[in-house]
């Protein structure tokens, strides 16, 4: 892990430290990119492969596909606990290497699974099991990668460098959309439905092989002394669930509440929003919807470093409050107005405005959560706090939207989403600050004050 910058540090040491931070950020980002591609290739290609896992006579096939998407989030807290404990005791790099390996195996499995026409309900069961394992891996990926990228970033530039956590998270969605765009350019819709989606999942599995090598070569951000102490039986509190719940419950609760409104907005805006556009142009103009989504998600991806850079200047709280106020005011309009658009330009503009608001959360949420916890419990705290909120509010959002749309109760969904975002806004306003000491940059001072030792 790079040493902190100080006024006394020679210029060449500062530049070397920055280069090392950037190198580790890029290596960590590459793995994150591939894992989240594997997550989003499911949502992007869902309308094309649902007929392969459920019979054509099944009227609720679309709802079942999104139910599988939602239920996999139940595995994220388990993955967050397992990999968080592992990362806090054995290092962030080892945990990240294992998680990407598991993700790749599942992607390959989905790519070759027989269809419902061959094995009946067995196809849907295999899809569900593979997605459950991917949910387990993703639960570990978020906490370990958010922790690693926040720790590996230089003080003073943590917001900018750690923002690449969501650059690559959104980038995975962009790559999934790009894959669909290329396929629709070369194939017809029936071919994509017949076998193109298999290629998309296979790409994720193959890419993970490269990432496996990259992650083995990146620096470890957890101090070697902490790893050795954990291996020898010391540091029993490292990665301990009991320690987290009994002594670190306040930052855990804060992490959960910070995430609740943010993750609900993220899946409503960046998953449900593009699906609305895809539906708008689902007829003879399917390519237009794909292009709009691809450009909009690329803009969201490029906005992340801007948000991270701003947070290094004005503070994290300022951006979170911007997001909170914006999401509370804008969600109703986005959900009600976007499906009514007939112009590609107006639909695109509505979605992009939502993405600008969303950036206030996504660009800095990794570092904000990492700053809440001391090193010895950070990966577990960040991962579990995120995974619990993500499972309850994020992963269920597309399914609840689909259910509200089918039953004609969209107002109820909008009120629910806005209420959750409003509660998170209150947390941003009253429980966060811009410039106070935090556990990433002032750990020794806070250890002395609170009596915490890793």
Short mmCIF file of C-alpha atoms in Angstrom, two decimals:
data_model
loop_
_atom_site.label_atom_id
_atom_site.label_comp_id
_atom_site.label_asym_id
_atom_site.label_seq_id
_atom_site.Cartn_x
_atom_site.Cartn_y
_atom_site.Cartn_z
CA UNK A 1 0.00 0.00 0.00
CA UNK A 2 1.38 3.40 -0.89
CA UNK A 3 2.67 5.71 1.78
CA UNK A 4 0.72 8.87 2.60
CA UNK A 5 1.76 12.05 0.86
CA UNK A 6 3.22 14.77 3.00
CA UNK A 7 4.73 18.14 2.35
CA UNK A 8 8.17 16.68 3.15
CA UNK A 9 7.91 13.86 0.62
CA UNK A 10 10.27 14.34 -2.35
CA UNK A 11 8.60 14.91 -5.70
CA UNK A 12 9.95 11.67 -7.22
CA UNK A 13 8.56 9.67 -4.26
CA UNK A 14 5.18 11.33 -4.70
CA UNK A 15 5.15 10.47 -8.40
CA UNK A 16 6.23 6.89 -7.70
CA UNK A 17 3.49 6.53 -5.09
CA UNK A 18 0.91 7.92 -7.53
CA UNK A 19 2.01 5.53 -10.29
CA UNK A 20 1.78 2.59 -7.91
CA UNK A 21 -1.69 3.66 -6.79
CA UNK A 22 -2.84 3.97 -10.39
CA UNK A 23 -1.38 0.56 -11.29
CA UNK A 24 -3.14 -1.17 -8.40
CA UNK A 25 -6.35 0.71 -9.17
CA UNK A 26 -6.30 -0.47 -12.78
CA UNK A 27 -5.62 -4.09 -11.80
CA UNK A 28 -8.36 -4.04 -9.21
CA UNK A 29 -10.69 -2.35 -11.67
CA UNK A 30 -10.14 -4.97 -14.37
CA UNK A 31 -11.43 -7.73 -12.14
CA UNK A 32 -14.36 -5.64 -11.02
CA UNK A 33 -15.20 -4.95 -14.68
CA UNK A 34 -15.36 -8.62 -15.58
CA UNK A 35 -17.36 -9.64 -12.50
CA UNK A 36 -19.97 -6.96 -13.09
CA UNK A 37 -20.16 -7.79 -16.79
CA UNK A 38 -21.14 -11.29 -15.65
CA UNK A 39 -23.82 -9.76 -13.40
CA UNK A 40 -25.32 -7.45 -16.02
CA UNK A 41 -25.15 -9.72 -19.05
CA UNK A 42 -28.11 -11.47 -17.40
CA UNK A 43 -30.30 -8.35 -17.23
CA UNK A 44 -29.28 -7.14 -20.71
CA UNK A 45 -30.00 -10.46 -22.45
CA UNK A 46 -32.95 -11.52 -20.25
CA UNK A 47 -35.61 -10.83 -22.89
CA UNK A 48 -33.68 -12.95 -25.39
CA UNK A 49 -33.04 -16.07 -23.30
CA UNK A 50 -36.20 -16.25 -21.13
CA UNK A 51 -37.92 -18.44 -23.74
CA UNK A 52 -35.03 -20.92 -23.46
CA UNK A 53 -35.59 -21.51 -19.74
CA UNK A 54 -39.40 -21.36 -19.63
CA UNK A 55 -41.93 -22.82 -22.04
CA UNK A 56 -43.64 -20.45 -24.53
CA UNK A 57 -46.96 -21.15 -22.78
CA UNK A 58 -45.69 -19.74 -19.48
CA UNK A 59 -47.33 -16.31 -19.16
CA UNK A 60 -45.21 -15.30 -16.16
CA UNK A 61 -41.85 -16.10 -17.78
CA UNK A 62 -40.66 -12.48 -17.64
CA UNK A 63 -41.59 -12.17 -13.97
CA UNK A 64 -39.82 -15.46 -13.18
CA UNK A 65 -36.66 -14.31 -14.96
CA UNK A 66 -36.57 -11.16 -12.85
CA UNK A 67 -37.43 -13.14 -9.73
CA UNK A 68 -34.28 -15.19 -10.32
CA UNK A 69 -32.39 -11.91 -10.72
CA UNK A 70 -33.79 -10.74 -7.37
CA UNK A 71 -33.37 -13.95 -5.37
CA UNK A 72 -29.67 -14.18 -6.16
CA UNK A 73 -29.22 -11.05 -4.07
CA UNK A 74 -30.11 -13.14 -1.02
CA UNK A 75 -26.72 -14.81 -1.41
CA UNK A 76 -24.83 -11.53 -1.31
CA UNK A 77 -24.83 -11.14 2.49
CA UNK A 78 -23.48 -14.70 2.81
CA UNK A 79 -20.80 -13.97 0.23
CA UNK A 80 -20.00 -10.67 1.96
CA UNK A 81 -19.53 -12.49 5.28
CA UNK A 82 -17.40 -15.28 3.82
CA UNK A 83 -15.15 -13.17 1.61
CA UNK A 84 -15.08 -10.23 4.06
CA UNK A 85 -13.79 -12.47 6.83
CA UNK A 86 -11.35 -14.04 4.39
CA UNK A 87 -10.09 -10.64 3.14
CA UNK A 88 -9.64 -9.22 6.66
CA UNK A 89 -7.60 -12.26 7.69
CA UNK A 90 -5.78 -13.44 4.57
CA UNK A 91 -5.64 -10.30 2.44
CA UNK A 92 -7.76 -8.47 -0.11
CA UNK A 93 -5.91 -9.88 -3.13
CA UNK A 94 -6.55 -13.54 -2.25
CA UNK A 95 -10.27 -12.92 -1.67
CA UNK A 96 -10.63 -11.08 -4.97
CA UNK A 97 -8.84 -13.85 -6.87
CA UNK A 98 -11.14 -16.54 -5.48
CA UNK A 99 -14.32 -14.53 -6.17
CA UNK A 100 -13.52 -13.90 -9.84
CA UNK A 101 -12.72 -17.61 -10.33
CA UNK A 102 -16.12 -18.63 -8.97
CA UNK A 103 -17.83 -16.03 -11.14
CA UNK A 104 -16.14 -17.40 -14.26
CA UNK A 105 -17.16 -21.00 -13.56
CA UNK A 106 -20.81 -19.98 -13.23
CA UNK A 107 -20.75 -17.94 -16.45
CA UNK A 108 -19.40 -20.92 -18.36
CA UNK A 109 -22.11 -23.07 -16.77
CA UNK A 110 -24.92 -20.78 -17.93
CA UNK A 111 -23.39 -20.60 -21.40
CA UNK A 112 -23.69 -24.37 -21.93
CA UNK A 113 -26.85 -25.26 -19.95
CA UNK A 114 -29.49 -27.19 -21.97
CA UNK A 115 -32.78 -25.41 -22.64
CA UNK A 116 -36.23 -26.13 -21.22
CA UNK A 117 -37.08 -27.90 -24.47
CA UNK A 118 -34.45 -30.51 -23.60
CA UNK A 119 -34.63 -30.89 -19.81
CA UNK A 120 -37.82 -29.07 -18.81
CA UNK A 121 -37.77 -27.26 -15.48
CA UNK A 122 -34.22 -28.47 -14.96
CA UNK A 123 -33.00 -25.62 -17.16
CA UNK A 124 -34.50 -22.97 -14.87
CA UNK A 125 -33.17 -24.79 -11.79
CA UNK A 126 -29.62 -24.85 -13.18
CA UNK A 127 -29.91 -21.15 -14.09
CA UNK A 128 -31.08 -20.37 -10.56
CA UNK A 129 -28.25 -22.35 -8.93
CA UNK A 130 -25.61 -20.70 -11.13
CA UNK A 131 -26.99 -17.26 -10.36
CA UNK A 132 -27.08 -18.03 -6.64
CA UNK A 133 -23.38 -18.87 -6.75
CA UNK A 134 -22.73 -15.69 -8.72
CA UNK A 135 -24.63 -13.74 -6.08
CA UNK A 136 -22.38 -15.33 -3.46
CA UNK A 137 -19.28 -14.28 -5.42
CA UNK A 138 -20.61 -10.78 -6.08
CA UNK A 139 -21.30 -10.29 -2.38
CA UNK A 140 -17.63 -10.93 -1.73
CA UNK A 141 -16.45 -8.90 -4.71
CA UNK A 142 -18.05 -5.63 -3.64
CA UNK A 143 -16.68 -5.46 -0.10
CA UNK A 144 -13.20 -6.70 -0.95
CA UNK A 145 -12.79 -4.58 -4.09
CA UNK A 146 -14.26 -1.42 -2.52
CA UNK A 147 -11.92 -1.88 0.43
CA UNK A 148 -8.89 -2.65 -1.73
CA UNK A 149 -9.36 0.27 -4.12
CA UNK A 150 -9.98 2.71 -1.26
CA UNK A 151 -6.91 1.52 0.64
CA UNK A 152 -4.67 1.41 -2.42
CA UNK A 153 -5.55 4.98 -3.44
CA UNK A 154 -3.33 7.87 -2.36
CA UNK A 155 -4.59 10.15 0.42
CA UNK A 156 -5.88 13.35 -1.15
CA UNK A 157 -6.91 11.47 -4.27
CA UNK A 158 -8.99 8.71 -2.71
CA UNK A 159 -12.24 10.01 -4.15
CA UNK A 160 -10.88 10.17 -7.69
CA UNK A 161 -9.07 6.81 -7.66
CA UNK A 162 -11.70 4.86 -5.73
CA UNK A 163 -14.37 6.15 -8.13
CA UNK A 164 -13.00 3.60 -10.61
CA UNK A 165 -14.79 1.00 -8.51
CA UNK A 166 -18.04 2.22 -10.07
CA UNK A 167 -16.41 3.12 -13.39
CA UNK A 168 -15.85 -0.59 -13.82
CA UNK A 169 -19.13 -1.60 -12.16
CA UNK A 170 -21.04 0.55 -14.67
CA UNK A 171 -18.47 -0.46 -17.28
CA UNK A 172 -19.60 -4.06 -16.88
CA UNK A 173 -23.10 -2.93 -17.81
CA UNK A 174 -21.72 -0.95 -20.75
CA UNK A 175 -19.81 -3.98 -22.02
CA UNK A 176 -22.93 -6.12 -21.74
CA UNK A 177 -24.89 -3.51 -23.74
CA UNK A 178 -22.04 -3.27 -26.27
CA UNK A 179 -22.06 -7.04 -26.67
CA UNK A 180 -25.79 -6.92 -27.42
CA UNK A 181 -25.28 -4.04 -29.84
CA UNK A 182 -22.61 -5.95 -31.79
CA UNK A 183 -24.76 -9.06 -31.91
CA UNK A 184 -27.80 -7.18 -33.15
CA UNK A 185 -25.59 -5.58 -35.82
CA UNK A 186 -24.45 -8.98 -37.07
CA UNK A 187 -27.35 -11.27 -36.20
CA UNK A 188 -31.13 -11.14 -36.24
CA UNK A 189 -33.13 -11.26 -33.01
CA UNK A 190 -33.95 -14.95 -33.42
CA UNK A 191 -30.26 -15.87 -33.65
CA UNK A 192 -29.50 -13.88 -30.50
CA UNK A 193 -32.33 -15.73 -28.76
CA UNK A 194 -31.20 -19.10 -30.14
CA UNK A 195 -27.51 -18.98 -29.27
CA UNK A 196 -26.14 -15.42 -29.13
CA UNK A 197 -26.82 -15.10 -25.40
CA UNK A 198 -24.63 -18.16 -24.81
CA UNK A 199 -21.71 -16.39 -26.44
CA UNK A 200 -22.30 -13.37 -24.22
CA UNK A 201 -22.03 -15.45 -21.04
CA UNK A 202 -19.02 -17.31 -22.45
CA UNK A 203 -17.18 -14.04 -23.02
CA UNK A 204 -17.44 -13.28 -19.30
CA UNK A 205 -15.95 -16.63 -18.38
CA UNK A 206 -13.03 -16.28 -20.78
CA UNK A 207 -12.26 -12.73 -19.65
CA UNK A 208 -11.99 -13.91 -16.05
CA UNK A 209 -8.93 -16.00 -16.96
CA UNK A 210 -7.02 -12.80 -17.80
CA UNK A 211 -8.28 -11.12 -14.64
CA UNK A 212 -7.15 -14.07 -12.54
CA UNK A 213 -3.58 -13.38 -13.64
CA UNK A 214 -3.88 -9.61 -13.12
CA UNK A 215 -5.16 -9.99 -9.58
CA UNK A 216 -2.29 -12.29 -8.65
CA UNK A 217 0.17 -9.54 -9.62
CA UNK A 218 -1.39 -6.57 -7.80
CA UNK A 219 -0.04 -5.33 -4.45
CA UNK A 220 -1.69 -6.36 -1.21
CA UNK A 221 -3.26 -3.43 0.64
CA UNK A 222 -3.66 -5.21 4.00
CA UNK A 223 -0.42 -4.86 6.03
CA UNK A 224 1.62 -8.09 6.01
CA UNK A 225 1.91 -7.96 9.80
CA UNK A 226 -1.88 -8.17 10.10
CA UNK A 227 -1.99 -11.20 7.78
CA UNK A 228 0.76 -13.00 9.71
CA UNK A 229 -0.88 -12.26 13.04
CA UNK A 230 -4.20 -13.66 11.80
CA UNK A 231 -2.48 -16.79 10.46
CA UNK A 232 -0.74 -17.42 13.78
CA UNK A 233 -4.01 -17.26 15.69
CA UNK A 234 -3.71 -13.69 16.90
CA UNK A 235 -5.91 -10.74 15.90
CA UNK A 236 -9.04 -12.76 16.64
CA UNK A 237 -11.19 -9.71 16.03
CA UNK A 238 -10.04 -9.48 12.41
CA UNK A 239 -12.98 -10.28 10.16
CA UNK A 240 -15.06 -11.38 13.16
CA UNK A 241 -18.83 -11.17 12.74
CA UNK A 242 -19.23 -10.93 16.51
CA UNK A 243 -16.80 -8.02 16.66
CA UNK A 244 -18.68 -6.28 13.84
CA UNK A 245 -22.11 -6.67 15.40
CA UNK A 246 -21.14 -6.02 19.04
CA UNK A 247 -18.51 -3.29 18.73
CA UNK A 248 -18.90 -1.89 15.20
CA UNK A 249 -22.68 -1.90 14.91
CA UNK A 250 -22.92 1.88 14.54
CA UNK A 251 -20.78 2.12 11.37
CA UNK A 252 -22.44 -1.09 10.12
CA UNK A 253 -25.88 0.49 10.50
CA UNK A 254 -24.63 3.69 8.90
CA UNK A 255 -23.19 1.72 5.97
CA UNK A 256 -26.56 -0.02 5.55
CA UNK A 257 -28.51 3.25 5.59
CA UNK A 258 -26.10 5.00 3.21
CA UNK A 259 -26.54 2.11 0.78
CA UNK A 260 -30.33 1.67 1.02
CA UNK A 261 -31.44 4.69 -0.99
CA UNK A 262 -28.39 4.59 -3.24
CA UNK A 263 -28.74 0.98 -4.31
CA UNK A 264 -32.49 1.34 -4.88
CA UNK A 265 -31.86 4.37 -7.07
CA UNK A 266 -29.03 2.61 -8.88
CA UNK A 267 -31.10 -0.40 -9.92
CA UNK A 268 -34.16 1.73 -10.68
CA UNK A 269 -32.23 4.20 -12.81
CA UNK A 270 -29.51 2.05 -14.42
CA UNK A 271 -31.34 -1.29 -14.83
CA UNK A 272 -35.06 -0.49 -14.96
CA UNK A 273 -34.49 2.80 -16.86
CA UNK A 274 -32.68 1.12 -19.77
CA UNK A 275 -35.28 -1.68 -19.79
CA UNK A 276 -37.96 1.01 -20.25
CA UNK A 277 -36.08 2.37 -23.25
CA UNK A 278 -35.57 -1.16 -24.58
CA UNK A 279 -39.35 -1.69 -24.33
CA UNK A 280 -40.09 1.65 -26.05
CA UNK A 281 -38.11 0.58 -29.11
CA UNK A 282 -38.84 -3.16 -28.94
CA UNK A 283 -40.61 -3.21 -32.31
CA UNK A 284 -38.87 -2.61 -35.61
CA UNK A 285 -36.54 -0.03 -34.05
CA UNK A 286 -34.78 -2.29 -31.52
CA UNK A 287 -31.32 -1.00 -32.51
CA UNK A 288 -32.24 2.57 -31.52
CA UNK A 289 -33.04 1.51 -27.97
CA UNK A 290 -29.79 -0.45 -27.71
CA UNK A 291 -27.73 2.50 -28.95
CA UNK A 292 -29.45 4.95 -26.58
CA UNK A 293 -28.78 2.70 -23.61
CA UNK A 294 -25.18 2.13 -24.64
CA UNK A 295 -24.45 5.86 -24.95
CA UNK A 296 -26.30 6.75 -21.74
CA UNK A 297 -24.51 4.09 -19.69
CA UNK A 298 -21.17 5.18 -21.17
CA UNK A 299 -21.92 8.71 -19.96
CA UNK A 300 -22.72 7.35 -16.50
CA UNK A 301 -19.42 5.48 -16.50
CA UNK A 302 -17.44 8.59 -17.51
CA UNK A 303 -19.17 10.71 -14.86
CA UNK A 304 -17.72 8.62 -12.02
CA UNK A 305 -14.20 10.13 -11.96
CA UNK A 306 -15.76 13.60 -12.13
CA UNK A 307 -17.79 12.87 -9.02
CA UNK A 308 -14.80 11.33 -7.25
CA UNK A 309 -12.60 14.31 -8.11
CA UNK A 310 -15.23 16.74 -6.85
CA UNK A 311 -15.52 14.83 -3.57
CA UNK A 312 -11.80 15.32 -2.93
CA UNK A 313 -12.44 19.07 -3.15
CA UNK A 314 -15.87 19.68 -1.61
CA UNK A 315 -16.20 16.56 0.56
CA UNK A 316 -18.17 13.32 0.30
CA UNK A 317 -21.23 14.59 2.17
CA UNK A 318 -21.88 17.35 -0.38
CA UNK A 319 -22.20 14.85 -3.22
CA UNK A 320 -24.38 12.46 -1.23
CA UNK A 321 -26.77 15.28 -0.29
CA UNK A 322 -26.92 16.31 -3.97
CA UNK A 323 -27.85 12.74 -4.87
CA UNK A 324 -30.37 12.43 -2.04
CA UNK A 325 -32.24 15.63 -2.88
CA UNK A 326 -32.12 14.92 -6.61
CA UNK A 327 -33.37 11.34 -6.32
CA UNK A 328 -36.25 12.27 -4.02
CA UNK A 329 -37.41 14.95 -6.47
CA UNK A 330 -36.70 13.14 -9.74
CA UNK A 331 -37.70 9.49 -9.28
CA UNK A 332 -41.42 10.09 -9.80
CA UNK A 333 -40.78 11.94 -13.05
CA UNK A 334 -38.31 9.38 -14.39
CA UNK A 335 -40.62 6.40 -13.82
CA UNK A 336 -43.80 8.08 -15.08
CA UNK A 337 -42.43 10.15 -17.97
CA UNK A 338 -39.84 7.83 -19.51
CA UNK A 339 -42.29 5.10 -20.66
CA UNK A 340 -44.46 7.78 -22.35
CA UNK A 341 -41.77 9.15 -24.64
CA UNK A 342 -42.03 8.81 -28.39
CA UNK A 343 -38.84 10.70 -29.22
CA UNK A 344 -35.46 9.04 -28.85
CA UNK A 345 -33.92 12.38 -27.87
CA UNK A 346 -36.33 13.08 -25.02
CA UNK A 347 -36.07 9.52 -23.67
CA UNK A 348 -32.28 9.78 -23.74
CA UNK A 349 -32.31 13.16 -21.96
CA UNK A 350 -34.58 11.92 -19.15
CA UNK A 351 -32.33 8.92 -18.51
CA UNK A 352 -29.09 10.93 -18.58
CA UNK A 353 -30.40 13.51 -16.10
CA UNK A 354 -31.14 10.60 -13.79
CA UNK A 355 -27.58 9.34 -14.27
CA UNK A 356 -26.13 12.75 -13.35
CA UNK A 357 -28.08 12.64 -10.08
CA UNK A 358 -27.06 9.03 -9.48
CA UNK A 359 -23.37 9.91 -9.81
CA UNK A 360 -23.55 11.79 -6.50
CA UNK A 361 -23.86 8.38 -4.85
CA UNK A 362 -22.11 5.91 -7.13
CA UNK A 363 -18.84 7.81 -7.60
CA UNK A 364 -17.97 7.89 -3.90
CA UNK A 365 -19.97 5.18 -2.15
CA UNK A 366 -16.99 2.80 -1.94
CA UNK A 367 -14.67 5.22 -0.19
CA UNK A 368 -17.44 6.64 2.04
CA UNK A 369 -18.10 3.16 3.43
CA UNK A 370 -14.41 2.23 3.70
CA UNK A 371 -13.81 5.37 5.78
CA UNK A 372 -16.29 4.10 8.40
CA UNK A 373 -14.34 1.03 9.53
CA UNK A 374 -10.89 0.26 10.99
CA UNK A 375 -8.61 -1.92 8.86
CA UNK A 376 -9.11 -5.20 10.74
CA UNK A 377 -12.87 -5.26 10.12
CA UNK A 378 -13.18 -3.09 6.99
CA UNK A 379 -13.79 -5.67 4.25
CA UNK A 380 -16.42 -7.47 6.31
CA UNK A 381 -18.11 -4.24 7.46
CA UNK A 382 -18.23 -2.66 4.01
CA UNK A 383 -19.28 -5.88 2.30
CA UNK A 384 -21.97 -6.95 4.76
CA UNK A 385 -23.48 -3.48 5.22
CA UNK A 386 -23.71 -3.09 1.45
CA UNK A 387 -24.93 -6.63 0.78
CA UNK A 388 -27.78 -6.49 3.29
CA UNK A 389 -29.11 -3.20 1.90
CA UNK A 390 -28.44 -4.32 -1.66
CA UNK A 391 -30.41 -7.53 -1.14
CA UNK A 392 -33.38 -5.79 0.45
CA UNK A 393 -33.63 -2.69 -1.72
CA UNK A 394 -31.42 -3.01 -4.81
CA UNK A 395 -31.89 -6.48 -6.24
CA UNK A 396 -35.63 -6.44 -5.64
CA UNK A 397 -36.18 -3.14 -7.48
CA UNK A 398 -36.52 -4.51 -11.06
CA UNK A 399 -38.83 -7.31 -9.86
CA UNK A 400 -41.00 -4.94 -7.80
CA UNK A 401 -41.18 -2.54 -10.74
CA UNK A 402 -42.24 -5.37 -13.05
CA UNK A 403 -44.84 -6.56 -10.54
CA UNK A 404 -46.19 -3.01 -10.08
CA UNK A 405 -46.36 -2.55 -13.83
CA UNK A 406 -48.23 -5.85 -14.33
CA UNK A 407 -50.72 -5.16 -11.55
CA UNK A 408 -51.26 -1.47 -12.27
CA UNK A 409 -49.86 -0.30 -8.92
CA UNK A 410 -46.96 1.83 -10.17
CA UNK A 411 -47.77 4.68 -7.77
CA UNK A 412 -47.11 2.36 -4.85
CA UNK A 413 -43.68 1.43 -6.18
CA UNK A 414 -42.75 5.08 -6.77
CA UNK A 415 -43.82 6.09 -3.25
CA UNK A 416 -41.85 3.20 -1.78
CA UNK A 417 -38.69 4.06 -3.75
CA UNK A 418 -38.92 7.77 -2.92
CA UNK A 419 -39.46 7.06 0.78
CA UNK A 420 -36.34 4.87 1.01
CA UNK A 421 -34.26 7.51 -0.79
CA UNK A 422 -35.61 10.18 1.58
CA UNK A 423 -34.56 8.18 4.65
CA UNK A 424 -31.04 7.84 3.23
CA UNK A 425 -31.01 11.59 2.55
CA UNK A 426 -31.69 12.24 6.24
CA UNK A 427 -28.72 10.03 7.08
CA UNK A 428 -26.48 11.96 4.69
CA UNK A 429 -27.54 15.28 6.21
CA UNK A 430 -27.46 14.46 9.92
CA UNK A 431 -24.92 11.64 10.35
CA UNK A 432 -22.12 12.40 7.87
CA UNK A 433 -19.57 15.20 7.63
CA UNK A 434 -17.20 16.43 4.95
CA UNK A 435 -13.85 16.85 6.64
CA UNK A 436 -13.79 14.91 9.93
CA UNK A 437 -11.15 12.30 10.72
CA UNK A 438 -11.81 8.88 9.16
CA UNK A 439 -10.43 5.37 9.50
CA UNK A 440 -8.62 5.42 6.15
CA UNK A 441 -6.54 8.55 6.67
CA UNK A 442 -6.39 8.91 10.47
CA UNK A 443 -6.43 5.34 11.79
CA UNK A 444 -3.77 5.80 14.49
CA UNK A 445 -5.51 8.86 15.94
CA UNK A 446 -8.87 7.10 16.00
CA UNK A 447 -7.34 3.93 17.50
CA UNK A 448 -5.89 6.02 20.32
CA UNK A 449 -9.20 7.77 20.85
CA UNK A 450 -11.40 4.66 20.77
CA UNK A 451 -8.95 2.09 22.07
CA UNK A 452 -9.31 -0.08 18.95
CA UNK A 453 -6.40 -2.25 17.87
CA UNK A 454 -6.42 -4.40 14.79
#
